[in-house]
XYZ file of C-alpha atoms in Angstrom:
632
model
C 174.102 384.295 4.195
C 177.479 383.105 2.947
C 179.371 383.884 -0.201
C 182.441 382.689 -2.053
C 185.488 384.944 -1.732
C 188.819 384.934 -3.509
C 191.870 384.981 -1.257
C 194.092 388.051 -1.380
C 197.589 386.956 -2.377
C 200.965 388.043 -1.084
C 203.290 389.705 -3.640
C 201.451 388.559 -6.765
C 198.195 387.400 -8.294
C 197.973 383.834 -9.513
C 197.114 383.261 -13.164
C 195.421 380.023 -14.109
C 196.903 378.496 -17.262
C 195.600 375.383 -18.949
C 198.219 373.204 -20.635
C 197.724 370.243 -22.938
C 200.456 367.656 -22.827
C 200.939 364.854 -25.363
C 203.693 362.278 -25.526
C 203.426 359.723 -28.355
C 199.729 359.235 -27.674
C 200.162 358.657 -23.909
C 197.967 360.799 -21.660
C 199.911 362.926 -19.192
C 199.636 361.687 -15.610
C 198.217 363.940 -12.893
C 200.949 364.642 -10.319
C 200.160 363.240 -6.906
C 200.597 365.050 -3.609
C 203.867 363.826 -2.011
C 203.394 361.476 0.931
C 205.519 363.651 3.239
C 202.996 366.487 2.879
C 200.088 364.400 4.168
C 199.099 363.369 7.671
C 196.831 360.309 7.741
C 193.137 360.777 8.515
C 191.722 359.507 11.783
C 189.088 356.812 12.169
C 186.769 358.545 14.624
C 187.779 361.929 16.051
C 185.022 362.198 18.626
C 185.811 358.720 19.971
C 189.182 360.053 21.113
C 188.057 363.558 22.042
C 185.338 362.279 24.357
C 188.012 360.418 26.351
C 190.243 363.467 26.723
C 190.906 365.014 30.123
C 193.687 367.430 30.965
C 194.442 365.837 34.323
C 195.306 362.573 32.549
C 198.068 364.154 30.472
C 201.724 363.163 30.733
C 204.235 365.908 31.534
C 207.428 366.015 29.452
C 210.314 367.979 30.937
C 213.001 368.810 28.438
C 215.638 371.448 27.651
C 215.971 373.685 24.591
C 219.729 373.311 24.744
C 221.638 376.353 23.502
C 218.633 378.681 23.508
C 219.660 380.886 26.444
C 223.295 380.984 25.355
C 222.428 382.093 21.820
C 219.434 384.362 22.386
C 219.592 385.223 26.091
C 220.657 388.859 25.705
C 217.603 389.472 23.515
C 215.073 387.620 25.678
C 212.347 389.722 27.233
C 209.978 388.731 30.039
C 207.042 388.756 27.622
C 208.625 386.389 25.095
C 206.579 383.227 24.926
C 205.603 380.085 23.097
C 202.484 380.785 21.053
C 201.724 377.560 19.167
C 202.508 373.849 19.286
C 202.014 371.000 16.827
C 203.528 367.647 15.845
C 204.510 366.568 12.345
C 203.594 363.167 10.937
C 207.225 362.151 11.472
C 206.818 362.874 15.189
C 208.690 366.159 15.630
C 207.266 368.670 18.094
C 207.194 372.207 16.633
C 206.715 375.466 18.554
C 206.056 378.979 17.286
C 207.885 381.495 19.478
C 207.148 385.192 19.912
C 210.138 387.498 20.452
C 209.645 391.050 21.667
C 213.150 392.202 20.634
C 213.645 391.072 17.027
C 216.729 393.253 16.537
C 219.014 390.512 17.849
C 220.143 387.647 15.625
C 218.429 389.343 12.657
C 215.159 387.523 13.153
C 211.829 388.213 14.775
C 209.511 385.261 15.323
C 211.048 381.799 15.584
C 210.140 378.185 14.948
C 211.604 375.665 17.388
C 211.519 371.945 16.564
C 212.562 368.713 18.213
C 213.908 365.363 17.174
C 211.290 362.635 16.765
C 209.089 362.272 19.835
C 207.727 358.858 20.817
C 204.745 359.063 23.208
C 205.513 355.524 24.371
C 208.934 356.714 25.613
C 208.224 360.244 26.824
C 211.349 360.389 28.981
C 213.695 359.868 26.057
C 215.866 362.960 25.632
C 214.858 365.287 22.792
C 217.222 367.375 20.680
C 215.950 370.859 19.732
C 216.806 373.205 16.870
C 215.901 376.831 16.160
C 214.744 378.425 12.907
C 215.591 382.118 13.175
C 215.660 383.795 9.767
C 215.301 387.331 8.424
C 211.723 388.572 8.524
C 209.746 391.784 8.614
C 209.769 393.152 12.179
C 206.696 395.303 11.589
C 203.751 393.331 12.977
C 201.336 395.524 11.012
C 202.611 394.204 7.697
C 203.138 390.754 6.190
C 206.575 389.169 6.515
C 208.911 389.955 3.632
C 211.776 387.621 4.506
C 212.088 383.897 5.089
C 211.011 383.733 8.708
C 207.670 384.405 10.380
C 206.833 387.759 11.938
C 207.755 388.793 15.479
C 204.545 387.295 16.885
C 203.764 384.055 15.010
C 200.624 382.430 16.300
C 199.012 379.001 16.087
C 200.409 376.466 13.669
C 199.523 373.025 12.322
C 201.414 370.372 10.402
C 200.225 368.301 7.469
C 202.865 365.646 6.982
C 206.052 367.698 7.268
C 204.452 370.909 5.941
C 203.932 373.637 8.549
C 201.204 376.276 8.260
C 202.153 379.179 10.543
C 199.801 381.981 11.521
C 201.154 385.489 10.902
C 199.603 388.904 11.380
C 197.911 388.909 8.002
C 197.401 385.224 7.278
C 199.399 382.019 6.814
C 202.986 381.257 5.788
C 204.154 377.759 4.811
C 207.341 375.914 5.721
C 208.745 372.433 5.156
C 210.535 370.528 7.944
C 212.841 368.025 6.299
C 215.929 366.113 7.338
C 218.050 369.235 6.857
C 215.803 371.471 8.941
C 213.156 374.057 8.052
C 212.895 375.721 4.672
C 210.544 378.563 3.823
C 208.234 377.814 0.911
C 207.752 380.236 -1.951
C 206.350 383.574 -0.652
C 203.635 383.531 -3.303
C 202.044 380.514 -1.630
C 201.293 382.622 1.468
C 197.696 383.666 1.923
C 196.403 386.821 3.571
C 192.969 387.801 4.739
C 191.392 390.893 6.208
C 188.600 389.640 8.456
C 185.137 390.034 6.982
C 181.860 388.263 7.625
C 179.899 386.322 5.031
C 178.151 389.539 3.966
C 181.535 391.025 3.052
C 181.538 393.494 5.956
C 184.951 394.279 7.459
C 185.258 393.260 11.090
C 186.716 395.653 13.685
C 188.255 394.877 17.040
C 187.164 396.491 20.330
C 189.416 399.497 19.630
C 187.805 400.078 16.244
C 190.762 398.767 14.227
C 190.511 396.352 11.321
C 190.783 392.736 12.468
C 193.327 390.589 10.684
C 193.579 386.845 10.402
C 196.701 386.259 12.404
C 195.831 384.027 15.263
C 193.994 380.947 14.003
C 195.496 378.697 11.354
C 194.707 375.116 10.348
C 195.881 372.838 7.532
C 194.655 369.347 6.581
C 194.570 367.039 3.560
C 191.384 365.264 2.471
C 192.085 361.808 1.023
C 188.592 361.683 -0.488
C 188.916 364.629 -2.872
C 192.750 364.922 -2.799
C 192.778 368.567 -1.715
C 194.352 370.604 1.058
C 192.032 372.674 3.248
C 193.233 375.811 5.037
C 191.723 377.836 7.882
C 192.372 381.529 8.585
C 190.652 383.508 11.326
C 191.162 386.096 14.056
C 191.036 383.522 16.823
C 190.232 384.318 20.425
C 191.712 383.372 23.812
C 188.430 382.423 25.465
C 185.476 380.689 23.774
C 183.955 383.193 21.356
C 182.332 383.113 17.929
C 184.209 384.589 14.969
C 184.051 384.524 11.179
C 186.446 382.050 9.593
C 187.898 381.815 6.125
C 188.019 378.237 4.813
C 189.961 377.651 1.602
C 190.756 374.617 -0.490
C 193.443 373.868 -3.043
C 193.298 372.250 -6.444
C 193.544 368.469 -6.483
C 196.829 366.573 -6.247
C 199.047 369.609 -5.692
C 202.338 369.876 -3.816
C 202.661 372.787 -1.412
C 206.408 372.406 -1.383
C 206.774 372.635 -5.147
C 204.180 375.373 -5.703
C 205.498 378.724 -6.958
C 202.238 380.647 -6.691
C 198.912 380.777 -4.943
C 197.281 377.428 -4.239
C 194.406 378.507 -1.965
C 192.269 380.648 -4.253
C 188.879 378.999 -3.678
C 187.633 380.305 -0.323
C 184.428 380.744 1.642
C 183.543 382.629 4.832
C 181.469 381.023 7.573
C 180.150 383.115 10.448
C 179.705 382.364 14.149
C 182.375 379.695 14.605
C 184.261 378.991 17.832
C 187.881 379.370 16.725
C 190.917 379.742 18.976
C 194.116 381.686 18.640
C 195.666 379.354 21.233
C 195.386 376.355 18.935
C 193.056 375.730 16.006
C 193.392 372.448 14.152
C 191.619 370.984 11.160
C 191.237 367.204 11.513
C 190.044 364.939 8.702
C 188.376 361.568 9.145
C 188.731 358.656 6.743
C 185.163 359.240 5.539
C 186.000 362.824 4.512
C 184.316 364.520 7.481
C 186.265 367.616 8.523
C 186.398 369.007 12.042
C 187.787 372.155 13.602
C 189.203 371.518 17.077
C 189.796 374.690 19.090
C 191.657 374.854 22.401
C 190.731 377.751 24.672
C 191.512 379.068 28.104
C 188.713 379.516 30.600
C 189.729 383.186 30.983
C 192.162 385.563 29.341
C 193.319 387.181 32.579
C 193.878 385.432 35.923
C 190.964 386.615 38.048
C 190.636 390.381 38.288
C 194.386 391.079 38.416
C 196.686 391.963 35.535
C 199.573 389.850 34.341
C 202.162 391.722 36.402
C 200.307 391.097 39.660
C 199.659 387.539 38.583
C 203.372 386.986 37.886
C 204.277 388.141 41.387
C 201.607 385.952 42.998
C 202.627 383.028 40.815
C 206.226 383.132 41.993
C 205.107 383.489 45.612
C 202.840 380.472 45.269
C 205.708 378.343 43.983
C 207.647 379.111 47.154
C 204.847 378.717 49.678
C 201.716 376.645 50.287
C 198.946 377.629 47.879
C 196.529 378.150 50.760
C 198.645 381.090 51.969
C 198.366 382.947 48.676
C 195.176 384.821 47.934
C 193.904 386.045 44.603
C 195.266 383.269 42.373
C 192.583 381.969 40.075
C 193.567 378.756 38.293
C 192.984 378.464 34.549
C 191.014 375.539 33.167
C 191.269 374.324 29.567
C 188.262 374.439 27.249
C 187.773 372.347 24.121
C 185.329 373.011 21.256
C 184.839 370.686 18.283
C 182.963 371.933 15.205
C 182.035 369.912 12.125
C 182.742 371.903 8.956
C 181.054 371.283 5.602
C 182.791 373.221 2.834
C 180.193 372.491 0.141
C 177.226 373.327 2.363
C 179.146 376.248 3.940
C 178.036 375.240 7.439
C 179.602 374.841 10.878
C 177.986 372.697 13.599
C 179.242 372.373 17.173
C 179.404 368.680 18.050
C 181.332 368.738 21.324
C 182.511 371.181 23.978
C 183.944 370.423 27.386
C 185.909 371.854 30.293
C 188.964 369.586 30.483
C 190.239 370.985 33.764
C 193.980 371.596 33.907
C 197.024 369.524 33.030
C 198.932 370.284 36.239
C 197.919 371.544 39.681
C 200.490 374.368 39.567
C 198.387 377.564 39.301
C 201.139 379.428 37.433
C 199.992 379.296 33.846
C 203.266 380.966 32.814
C 205.025 377.746 33.760
C 202.660 374.804 33.522
C 201.415 373.423 30.204
C 197.979 374.776 29.382
C 195.841 375.933 26.478
C 196.281 379.568 27.608
C 199.015 380.045 25.025
C 199.372 376.871 23.012
C 197.285 373.748 22.540
C 196.808 371.276 19.737
C 195.263 368.067 18.530
C 197.842 366.384 16.298
C 197.833 363.310 14.053
C 200.878 361.052 14.096
C 202.155 359.249 11.018
C 200.455 355.990 12.061
C 197.059 357.685 12.404
C 197.156 357.952 16.186
C 195.835 361.110 17.768
C 197.494 363.225 20.484
C 196.392 366.149 22.591
C 199.214 368.639 23.210
C 199.628 371.387 25.819
C 202.612 373.756 25.846
C 204.297 375.635 28.625
C 204.101 379.345 27.790
C 207.424 380.594 29.043
C 210.891 379.713 27.959
C 212.979 380.829 29.591
C 211.016 381.073 32.842
C 210.518 384.559 34.227
C 213.331 385.524 36.664
C 215.574 382.570 35.726
C 217.007 382.616 32.219
C 217.609 379.038 31.115
C 216.785 376.317 28.617
C 214.142 374.465 30.628
C 210.873 373.768 28.853
C 207.906 371.493 29.429
C 204.900 370.336 27.487
C 202.218 367.756 28.129
C 200.462 365.230 25.924
C 197.663 362.714 26.075
C 196.978 359.713 23.837
C 193.512 359.981 22.297
C 192.375 356.428 21.456
C 190.868 355.353 18.176
C 188.436 352.422 17.824
C 189.692 349.193 16.323
C 188.150 348.896 12.874
C 186.462 345.848 11.392
C 188.196 344.486 8.325
C 188.899 341.290 6.438
C 191.018 338.560 8.011
C 193.924 339.525 5.743
C 193.977 342.923 7.468
C 193.953 341.554 11.003
C 196.275 343.087 13.551
C 198.087 341.398 16.399
C 198.589 343.024 19.767
C 201.677 342.066 21.733
C 201.779 343.326 25.303
C 204.924 344.069 27.268
C 205.652 344.873 30.876
C 204.995 348.417 32.153
C 201.616 348.611 30.381
C 202.913 349.126 26.849
C 202.149 347.166 23.695
C 203.020 346.621 20.045
C 200.499 346.635 17.220
C 201.719 344.194 14.610
C 200.914 343.675 10.911
C 201.834 340.531 8.950
C 204.833 341.011 6.605
C 205.215 344.604 7.800
C 206.142 344.102 11.427
C 205.460 346.575 14.195
C 203.298 349.477 13.036
C 204.816 353.001 13.113
C 204.424 354.783 16.430
C 204.638 351.638 18.555
C 205.279 350.525 21.265
C 202.577 352.640 22.894
C 200.901 352.914 26.260
C 197.874 350.665 26.777
C 196.029 353.781 27.942
C 195.891 354.849 24.292
C 192.950 352.504 23.752
C 192.171 350.900 27.081
C 191.876 351.876 30.728
C 192.760 349.156 33.237
C 192.904 351.359 36.303
C 191.347 349.309 39.110
C 191.267 350.584 42.685
C 193.794 353.268 41.784
C 196.333 350.811 40.381
C 196.981 350.110 36.692
C 196.855 346.340 36.190
C 199.384 344.663 33.931
C 197.977 342.443 31.171
C 199.046 338.832 31.781
C 196.944 337.013 29.186
C 194.648 337.722 26.255
C 192.298 335.601 24.173
C 189.856 336.091 21.330
C 186.559 334.423 22.175
C 184.269 332.718 19.679
C 181.620 335.446 20.091
C 184.007 338.102 18.756
C 184.899 339.570 22.138
C 188.472 339.727 23.368
C 189.172 339.005 27.024
C 192.226 340.469 28.731
C 193.377 338.830 31.965
C 195.048 341.200 34.401
C 197.173 340.778 37.484
C 195.550 340.239 40.894
C 192.714 338.184 39.435
C 190.980 340.843 37.308
C 189.836 340.619 33.717
C 188.485 343.036 31.111
C 186.370 342.573 27.985
C 186.718 344.375 24.668
C 183.836 345.054 22.300
C 184.081 344.118 18.639
C 185.234 347.674 17.851
C 188.106 347.258 20.313
C 186.766 349.548 23.037
C 186.522 348.436 26.667
C 183.096 347.075 27.534
C 181.183 349.168 30.088
C 181.716 348.076 33.684
C 185.096 346.416 33.168
C 187.626 345.449 34.534
C 186.104 343.167 37.196
C 187.271 340.353 39.453
C 187.239 336.787 38.131
C 184.583 334.806 39.995
C 182.764 331.504 39.619
C 179.830 333.477 38.228
C 181.658 334.937 35.244
C 184.335 332.226 34.696
C 183.031 329.099 36.464
C 185.884 327.068 37.936
C 188.608 329.599 37.136
C 188.498 331.676 40.332
C 190.940 329.446 42.309
C 193.561 330.020 39.587
C 192.771 333.659 38.748
C 195.947 335.061 40.297
C 198.176 332.414 38.712
C 197.357 333.064 35.025
C 200.446 333.540 32.873
C 199.157 332.834 29.346
C 195.821 332.084 27.631
C 195.043 330.629 24.206
C 191.877 329.703 22.315
C 192.856 326.489 20.502
C 190.009 326.828 18.024
C 188.460 323.474 18.998
C 186.002 324.729 21.595
C 188.606 324.883 24.365
C 190.558 327.703 25.975
C 193.769 326.795 27.814
C 195.073 328.777 30.786
C 198.771 328.269 31.537
C 199.475 328.931 35.188
C 202.350 330.290 37.197
C 204.337 327.366 38.584
C 203.427 326.382 42.121
C 205.864 324.482 44.357
C 205.092 321.828 46.989
C 204.743 324.456 49.727
C 202.595 326.918 47.788
C 205.421 329.092 46.460
C 207.084 329.120 43.062
C 210.335 327.470 44.190
C 210.831 323.998 42.660
C 207.391 324.281 41.089
C 206.225 322.847 37.801
C 204.123 324.584 35.200
C 200.432 323.667 35.070
C 197.397 324.370 32.903
C 193.629 324.162 33.124
C 191.143 323.712 30.256
C 188.002 325.821 29.878
C 185.220 324.251 27.792
C 183.374 327.012 25.932
C 180.200 324.982 25.332
C 179.996 323.825 28.971
C 181.012 327.291 30.157
C 183.328 325.989 32.872
C 186.740 324.559 33.697
C 186.489 320.866 32.830
C 190.109 319.692 33.145
C 193.025 320.373 35.442
C 195.112 321.574 36.873
C 197.458 319.257 34.974
C 201.206 319.336 34.443
C 202.345 320.853 31.150
C 204.935 318.102 30.862
C 203.672 315.304 28.671
C 200.479 316.635 27.000
C 202.268 319.684 25.588
C 205.374 318.020 24.157
C 208.341 320.374 23.858
C 206.556 322.957 26.000
C 207.204 320.663 28.943
C 210.866 321.639 28.754
C 209.871 325.295 29.174
C 206.841 324.872 31.422
C 207.961 327.570 33.862
C 209.142 329.968 31.120
C 205.872 330.523 29.191
C 204.858 334.209 29.270
C 202.213 334.472 26.505
C 200.384 332.460 23.846
C 198.386 333.378 20.753
C 196.435 331.510 18.068
C 197.270 333.204 14.745
C 194.127 331.654 13.214
C 196.079 330.363 10.223
C 196.819 326.917 11.670
C 199.730 328.178 13.768
C 200.030 329.011 17.453
C 202.885 330.842 19.133
C 204.140 330.436 22.694
C 206.390 333.226 23.956
C 209.057 332.414 26.537
C 211.152 334.343 29.011
C 214.349 335.703 27.521
C 212.887 336.925 24.231
C 212.169 333.563 22.564
C 209.131 331.720 21.174
C 207.979 328.275 20.006
C 205.799 327.832 16.911
C 203.153 325.084 17.045
C 201.349 323.618 14.038
C 197.843 322.990 15.411
C 196.876 320.382 12.785
C 200.073 318.264 12.872
C 201.407 319.072 16.377
C 204.786 319.805 14.823
C 206.821 322.442 16.648
C 209.802 324.681 15.930
C 212.008 326.567 18.334
C 212.853 328.087 20.649
C 213.592 330.926 18.214
C 214.691 334.485 18.998
C 211.500 336.570 18.839
C 213.258 339.491 17.147
C 214.436 337.248 14.286
C 210.997 336.650 12.724
C 208.949 339.360 14.434
C 210.382 342.542 12.858
C 210.343 345.540 15.152
C 210.066 343.591 18.410
C 213.010 344.392 20.648
C 215.609 341.699 21.235
C 215.596 339.883 24.591
C 212.162 341.304 25.402
C 209.434 339.316 27.127
C 205.917 339.376 25.655
C 203.394 339.115 28.498
C 200.197 338.645 26.463
C 199.040 338.572 22.847
C 195.907 338.353 20.749
C 194.909 338.708 17.124
C 191.853 340.746 16.263
C 189.837 341.775 13.222
C 190.187 345.563 13.024
């Protein structure tokens, strides 16, 4: 049912030449794909996807400064953002459709930001515009540097951008000096056919082209790039896709000719023109993630009527406006097997909407741009774009998009690969690697991996401890605790209140916990908020209680920290977190961004020491509220 096709090439046909290279008897080395062209694979795509929900996204309000001033006289009401992605270096990239390409000597545009950190979404972003000469005829491939007037979905691999055009895919590189167009001969075009080689026509009887859907990913198992081309749809619908792969160990940036010449066609695949992304797992499994809108048109009305109703609804209660039908976002995940030439749906879901605002022109949604993107540290993000910039009726630079962290499970590994987790206030945390410091992409929100929403209120993590059975217990404010499975996910049914049934003897102190540590000798120590003579914290001294693991109960305390804990007695009311590093050392973090190191075998101590001095990447003068070390 399926057959191998050769990709049609833009401008020229590639010729394969075999070269033998000898140098004084040394075999020539195979060039490796540059690191800045590769986004890391994910651990478990479906683990994150199954926890995705549009209503949980975070809205980012920003400004494309200078856009209206430079391009305003050429902006038309139908100009819109068509695609969104994020590079491995964290830059948000938009493809932008312009209906009047005569101005500024460019048609379609690429708009890109400075590095975006999901853990600090309110940090101001700087935006730049790539507006270069290109063919303004949407019925023909681009002949200049820029994309056509209506570029479509796009995806990044490392800092390489694959941009959908009317007849296929163009490639760009986003470096420190901005965007550069890669050699035109690397572009790939495709007239839509099915696996039987039959040309596909649209509803008007015209030849379909592969403009809308584009995906690009690198497989670390076979060292090849994989590329998707298809005539994607707005709403969930099956189409034929072209899936191509490159030779091994190539560089897209350095290539002067065709690199995607080995292609297959697979029929009946759900593929979106709003956002189609190829995602690779560490085990070499490849997925196509497609982001759709529930409908193409709002209800039975056309876009003009919808635009009028939309603006009315923004100025009056929604209940007074009739006829507005709110768009929901749809997600389809398909497992692709290039060798077997198969596509299998593994997940589809209605995600709802990112914002209540019914005006899809304004609010982020999958109606015009959606993406699943891989950050440089392997974390996964869902992205929604606002369609319109500038907004209809008010020319300006305002723009908004939304994102959601998609968690990945904590992997099992050897002790030498253990990670530490250092929690801060405001429900953010560092992931820390020995000798390397804080991992790229951190600090991050705890919601990336864990949900501690109890009774409508996110609970701050006040203590954490690795138990002898492999579980990790996180102690939260207001007397709650949560349990993590060995893979790092939250155990079902948690968080829950601390009681004498689950932590015998601890309940009276549950709301006073400030730090927890497993000493490795069968005892867990809870350091408590100081309590004064009248029940408050004024003039109070720090205390601790001891939990005996074998007896499964508190068997000592509360006792004063002064005396039994040596130098810690001088800082008994300043302890904010404690962690056993499981290498003979324990660390006690103090208020004011300091810590004390404790040798468990000899009871020798060092400090206080500035945390930032020997914990690279941790901010200076920052309090750590909890910490644990875990086998990933």
